[in-house]
Coordinates of C-alpha atoms and ligand atoms in Angstrom, one line a residue:
X1 CA 30.8 -31.8 151.6
X2 CA 27.2 -32.0 150.6
X3 CA 26.8 -29.9 147.1
X4 CA 22.7 -30.7 146.8
X5 CA 20.8 -28.0 146.8
X6 CA 18.5 -27.2 149.7
X7 CA 14.6 -27.1 148.9
X8 CA 12.4 -24.7 150.1
X9 CA 8.7 -24.3 150.6
X10 CA 5.8 -22.7 151.3
X11 CA 2.0 -21.6 150.2
X12 CA 2.9 -18.1 148.6
X13 CA 5.5 -15.7 149.1
X14 CA 5.7 -16.2 152.9
X15 CA 8.4 -18.4 153.0
X16 CA 11.3 -16.0 151.0
X17 CA 11.4 -14.4 154.3
X18 CA 13.7 -18.4 154.9
X19 CA 15.3 -18.3 151.6
X20 CA 16.4 -14.3 152.1
X21 CA 18.2 -15.7 155.4
X22 CA 19.1 -18.7 153.9
X23 CA 20.8 -17.2 151.5
X24 CA 22.7 -14.0 153.3
X25 CA 23.8 -16.6 155.3
X26 CA 24.8 -19.4 153.7
X27 CA 25.6 -17.8 150.1
X28 CA 27.3 -20.7 148.5
X29 CA 24.1 -22.9 148.6
X30 CA 21.6 -23.0 145.8
X31 CA 18.3 -23.0 146.7
X32 CA 15.3 -24.1 145.3
X33 CA 11.6 -22.5 146.2
X34 CA 8.6 -24.0 145.6
X35 CA 5.5 -21.0 146.5
X36 CA 2.1 -22.9 145.7
X37 CA 0.2 -19.4 145.0
X38 CA -1.8 -21.6 143.1
X39 CA -4.1 -22.8 145.9
X40 CA -3.1 -19.8 148.8
X41 CA -4.2 -19.6 151.6
X42 CA -3.4 -22.9 153.1
X43 CA -3.6 -20.9 156.8
X44 CA -7.7 -22.1 156.5
X45 CA -7.7 -25.7 155.4
X46 CA -8.5 -28.7 156.7
X47 CA -6.1 -30.8 158.5
X48 CA -6.4 -34.2 155.5
X49 CA -5.9 -31.2 152.7
X50 CA -3.0 -29.5 154.6
X51 CA -1.1 -33.6 154.4
X52 CA -1.6 -33.9 150.6
X53 CA -0.3 -30.3 150.1
X54 CA 2.6 -30.9 151.9
X55 CA 3.0 -34.3 150.3
X56 CA 3.1 -32.9 146.6
X57 CA 5.2 -30.2 146.8
X58 CA 8.2 -32.8 149.0
X59 CA 7.6 -34.5 146.4
X60 CA 8.0 -32.3 144.2
X61 CA 10.9 -30.4 145.8
X62 CA 12.5 -34.3 145.9
X63 CA 13.0 -34.6 142.0
X64 CA 16.3 -32.0 142.4
X65 CA 17.9 -34.5 144.6
X66 CA 17.5 -32.1 148.1
X67 CA 20.2 -32.8 150.6
X68 CA 17.4 -31.1 152.7
X69 CA 14.4 -29.6 152.5
X70 CA 12.0 -26.7 154.7
X71 CA 8.7 -25.7 155.2
X72 CA 8.8 -22.8 155.5
X73 CA 5.4 -22.4 156.4
X74 CA 3.9 -22.2 159.9
X75 CA 0.8 -24.0 159.0
X76 CA 2.3 -27.3 157.5
X77 CA 5.1 -26.7 160.5
X78 CA 2.8 -26.9 162.5
X79 CA 0.1 -30.1 161.2
X80 CA 2.5 -31.8 159.1
X81 CA 5.8 -32.3 159.7
X82 CA 5.6 -35.1 161.9
X83 CA 4.4 -37.0 158.8
X84 CA 6.8 -35.4 156.0
X85 CA 9.3 -36.4 158.9
X86 CA 8.4 -40.1 159.0
X87 CA 8.1 -40.6 154.8
X88 CA 11.5 -39.0 153.7
X89 CA 14.8 -39.9 154.2
X90 CA 16.5 -36.8 154.4
X91 CA 16.1 -34.0 157.1
X92 CA 13.1 -32.0 157.1
X93 CA 13.1 -28.9 159.0
X94 CA 10.3 -26.5 160.8
X95 CA 9.5 -23.2 161.7
X96 CA 8.3 -24.3 165.4
X97 CA 11.1 -25.3 167.3
X98 CA 13.6 -23.0 166.3
X99 CA 10.7 -20.5 167.0
X100 CA 10.2 -21.1 170.8
X101 CA 14.3 -21.2 171.5
X102 CA 14.7 -17.8 170.0
X103 CA 11.6 -16.6 172.6
X104 CA 13.2 -18.6 175.4
X105 CA 15.8 -16.1 175.1
X106 CA 14.4 -13.5 174.1
X107 CA 11.6 -12.8 176.9
X108 CA 12.1 -11.1 180.3
X109 CA 8.2 -10.9 181.4
X110 CA 7.2 -14.2 180.0
X111 CA 4.6 -12.9 178.4
X112 CA 4.6 -13.9 174.7
X113 CA 2.1 -13.3 172.2
X114 CA 1.3 -15.8 169.0
X115 CA 0.1 -15.0 165.8
X116 CA -0.5 -17.4 162.5
X117 CA -3.0 -18.8 160.9
X118 CA -6.3 -20.3 161.4
X119 CA -4.1 -24.1 161.2
X120 CA -1.7 -22.9 162.9
X121 CA -3.3 -21.3 166.2
X122 CA -5.3 -24.3 166.3
X123 CA -3.0 -26.9 166.8
X124 CA -1.5 -25.2 169.7
X125 CA 2.0 -26.8 167.8
X126 CA 3.7 -23.5 169.1
X127 CA 2.1 -23.8 173.1
X128 CA 3.5 -27.3 173.6
X129 CA 6.9 -26.4 172.5
X130 CA 7.1 -22.9 174.0
X131 CA 5.6 -25.1 177.3
X132 CA 8.5 -27.3 177.2
X133 CA 11.6 -24.6 177.4
X134 CA 9.5 -21.6 179.2
X135 CA 7.2 -23.7 181.5
X136 CA 4.4 -21.7 183.2
X137 CA 4.7 -18.5 180.3
X138 CA 1.3 -16.8 179.4
X139 CA 1.2 -16.8 175.9
X140 CA -1.5 -14.8 174.1
X141 CA -2.2 -16.1 170.4
X142 CA -4.9 -15.1 167.7
X143 CA -5.6 -16.3 164.4
X144 CA -5.0 -13.0 161.9
X145 CA -7.2 -15.0 158.7
X146 CA -6.3 -11.5 156.5
X147 CA -2.8 -11.1 156.9
X148 CA -1.6 -14.2 154.1
X149 CA -4.1 -12.8 151.3
X150 CA -3.3 -9.1 152.4
X151 CA 0.6 -9.6 151.7
X152 CA 0.0 -12.1 148.8
X153 CA -1.4 -8.7 147.6
X154 CA 1.7 -6.5 147.9
X155 CA -0.4 -4.7 150.8
X156 CA 2.3 -4.9 153.2
X157 CA 4.0 -1.1 153.5
X158 CA 4.0 0.7 155.9
X159 CA 1.3 3.5 155.1
X160 CA -1.2 0.6 153.2
X161 CA -4.4 1.8 155.8
X162 CA -6.2 -1.5 155.1
X163 CA -2.9 -3.4 156.1
X164 CA -2.8 -1.1 159.7
X165 CA -6.4 -1.5 159.9
X166 CA -6.5 -4.7 160.0
X167 CA -3.5 -5.5 162.0
X168 CA -4.7 -3.2 165.0
X169 CA -7.8 -5.0 165.1
X170 CA -5.8 -8.4 165.7
X171 CA -3.3 -7.0 167.9
X172 CA -5.2 -4.8 170.6
X173 CA -5.9 -7.9 173.0
X174 CA -2.2 -8.7 172.2
X175 CA -1.4 -5.8 172.9
X176 CA -3.1 -5.4 176.3
X177 CA -1.9 -8.5 177.5
X178 CA 1.3 -6.6 178.1
X179 CA 3.8 -9.0 175.9
X180 CA 7.5 -8.8 175.6
X181 CA 7.9 -10.4 172.1
X182 CA 5.7 -11.6 169.6
X183 CA 6.5 -14.6 167.2
X184 CA 5.3 -13.8 163.8
X185 CA 3.5 -17.4 163.6
X186 CA 3.5 -17.1 159.9
X187 CA 6.6 -16.9 157.3
X188 CA 4.3 -14.0 155.6
X189 CA 3.8 -12.1 158.5
X190 CA 7.4 -10.3 158.7
X191 CA 6.6 -8.2 154.9
X192 CA 4.1 -6.8 157.7
X193 CA 7.2 -5.9 160.2
X194 CA 6.9 -2.6 159.7
X195 CA 2.8 -2.1 159.9
X196 CA 2.9 -4.9 163.1
X197 CA 6.6 -3.1 164.5
X198 CA 4.7 0.7 165.0
X199 CA 1.3 -0.7 166.1
X200 CA 3.1 -3.1 169.4
X201 CA 6.5 -0.8 169.8
X202 CA 9.9 -0.4 170.1
X203 CA 9.9 -2.2 173.4
X204 CA 8.6 -5.6 171.8
X205 CA 10.6 -7.8 170.3
X206 CA 9.4 -9.4 167.4
X207 CA 10.2 -13.2 166.0
X208 CA 10.6 -14.0 162.8
X209 CA 10.1 -17.7 162.7
X210 CA 11.6 -18.0 159.0
X211 CA 15.1 -16.1 159.9
X212 CA 15.1 -18.6 162.7
X213 CA 14.2 -21.5 160.9
X214 CA 17.2 -20.7 158.8
X215 CA 19.9 -20.1 161.6
X216 CA 18.7 -23.4 162.6
X217 CA 18.9 -25.2 160.0
X218 CA 22.5 -24.0 158.9
X219 CA 23.6 -25.2 162.1
X220 CA 21.6 -28.9 161.7
X221 CA 23.9 -29.0 158.6
X222 CA 27.2 -28.3 159.9
X223 CA 26.7 -30.7 162.3
X224 CA 25.8 -33.2 159.9
X225 CA 28.7 -32.5 157.8
X226 CA 26.1 -31.5 154.5
X227 CA 27.2 -27.8 154.1
X228 CA 28.5 -27.3 150.1
X229 CA 31.8 -25.3 151.0
X230 CA 32.8 -25.0 147.1
X231 CA 33.5 -21.4 146.7
X232 CA 30.7 -19.3 144.5
X233 CA 27.8 -18.5 144.2
X234 CA 24.5 -20.5 144.5
X235 CA 21.7 -20.5 142.6
X236 CA 18.7 -19.7 143.3
X237 CA 15.7 -21.6 141.5
X238 CA 11.6 -20.1 142.3
X239 CA 8.5 -22.4 140.8
X240 CA 5.2 -21.3 141.3
X241 CA 1.5 -23.4 140.8
X242 CA -0.2 -20.2 139.1
X243 CA 1.3 -17.5 137.3
X244 CA 4.7 -15.9 137.7
X245 CA 3.7 -12.6 136.4
X246 CA 2.9 -11.2 140.8
X247 CA 4.9 -13.3 142.1
X248 CA 8.7 -12.1 140.5
X249 CA 7.1 -8.7 141.1
X250 CA 6.6 -9.0 145.1
X251 CA 9.5 -11.4 145.3
X252 CA 12.1 -9.4 143.6
X253 CA 10.7 -6.0 145.7
X254 CA 11.3 -8.3 148.8
X255 CA 14.3 -9.8 148.1
X256 CA 16.0 -6.7 146.5
X257 CA 17.0 -7.9 143.4
X258 CA 15.0 -9.0 140.1
X259 CA 14.5 -12.6 139.9
X260 CA 11.9 -12.7 137.7
X261 CA 14.1 -15.0 134.6
X262 CA 14.5 -17.3 137.9
X263 CA 10.7 -17.8 137.8
X264 CA 9.0 -20.9 136.3
X265 CA 5.1 -22.3 136.5
X266 CA 5.0 -26.1 137.5
X267 CA 1.4 -28.5 137.8
X268 CA 1.8 -29.2 141.0
X269 CA -1.1 -31.4 141.0
X270 CA 0.9 -34.1 138.8
X271 CA 2.6 -34.3 142.4
Ligands
DGL301 N1 3.4 -18.6 155.5 C1 2.5 -19.6 155.7 C2 2.6 -19.9 156.8 O1 3.5 -19.9 157.3 C3 1.0 -19.2 155.2 C4 0.4 -19.5 154.9 C5 -1.3 -19.9 154.5 O2 -0.8 -19.3 153.2 O3 -2.2 -19.4 154.8 O4 1.6 -20.3 157.8

């Protein structure tokens, strides 16, 4: 039993896809979320800068004495997971491994689509994890750098003509490859799930990497004896590195509850 909070971070709103699932399956856990909204998007940055940001995000979350940290960001998981794990004496979870496991379980024809940020696709990390579990699977990967700014600007609703146009252009080769499973390799993309699902059609399974990671984290905390078994609902706090208004408004829509009273701005470069 461990009542300390779980830290969760992303470049912005995307990690809320993991946080929402963590809150759903472990309602008694305290969660501290950091969204680096002052420096989003991460996906077009170099490895050195990403490692620097990831260290600062982790140092900030460690000020809450968390029992574990969830990197709810495909970009950081694919480029800095090993660095953070080597430098921290608490469990650090990324999104790649659990997404590969879920994909191996779901695909029938072993043709898998993968979308993510430039940095994630460039890293090859998802392909390596898939190759270990599904040797010889055909992976069609596409970097989709315009999707994170669309989501951060609230352009993720079905019927949004800009979102629909961008998605159909990015996904055309993935659809043409005949995939039966599509990994949404960036945690922002599930906010576009309806638009992506409508384009790919009902026969393509979508793997939400934040959701899969949350389920993996629950199992790991159970195995390690780190779950909070105290009765009652956990507290959820949110921190951002830019002004709180836009984040609060979009997070409240996505999470289906008003979070504005729990969102605070911090100076991340101080960490
Ligand atoms: N949610 C982050 C990811 O999963 C977005 C990265 C970005 O800010 O470009 O990759």
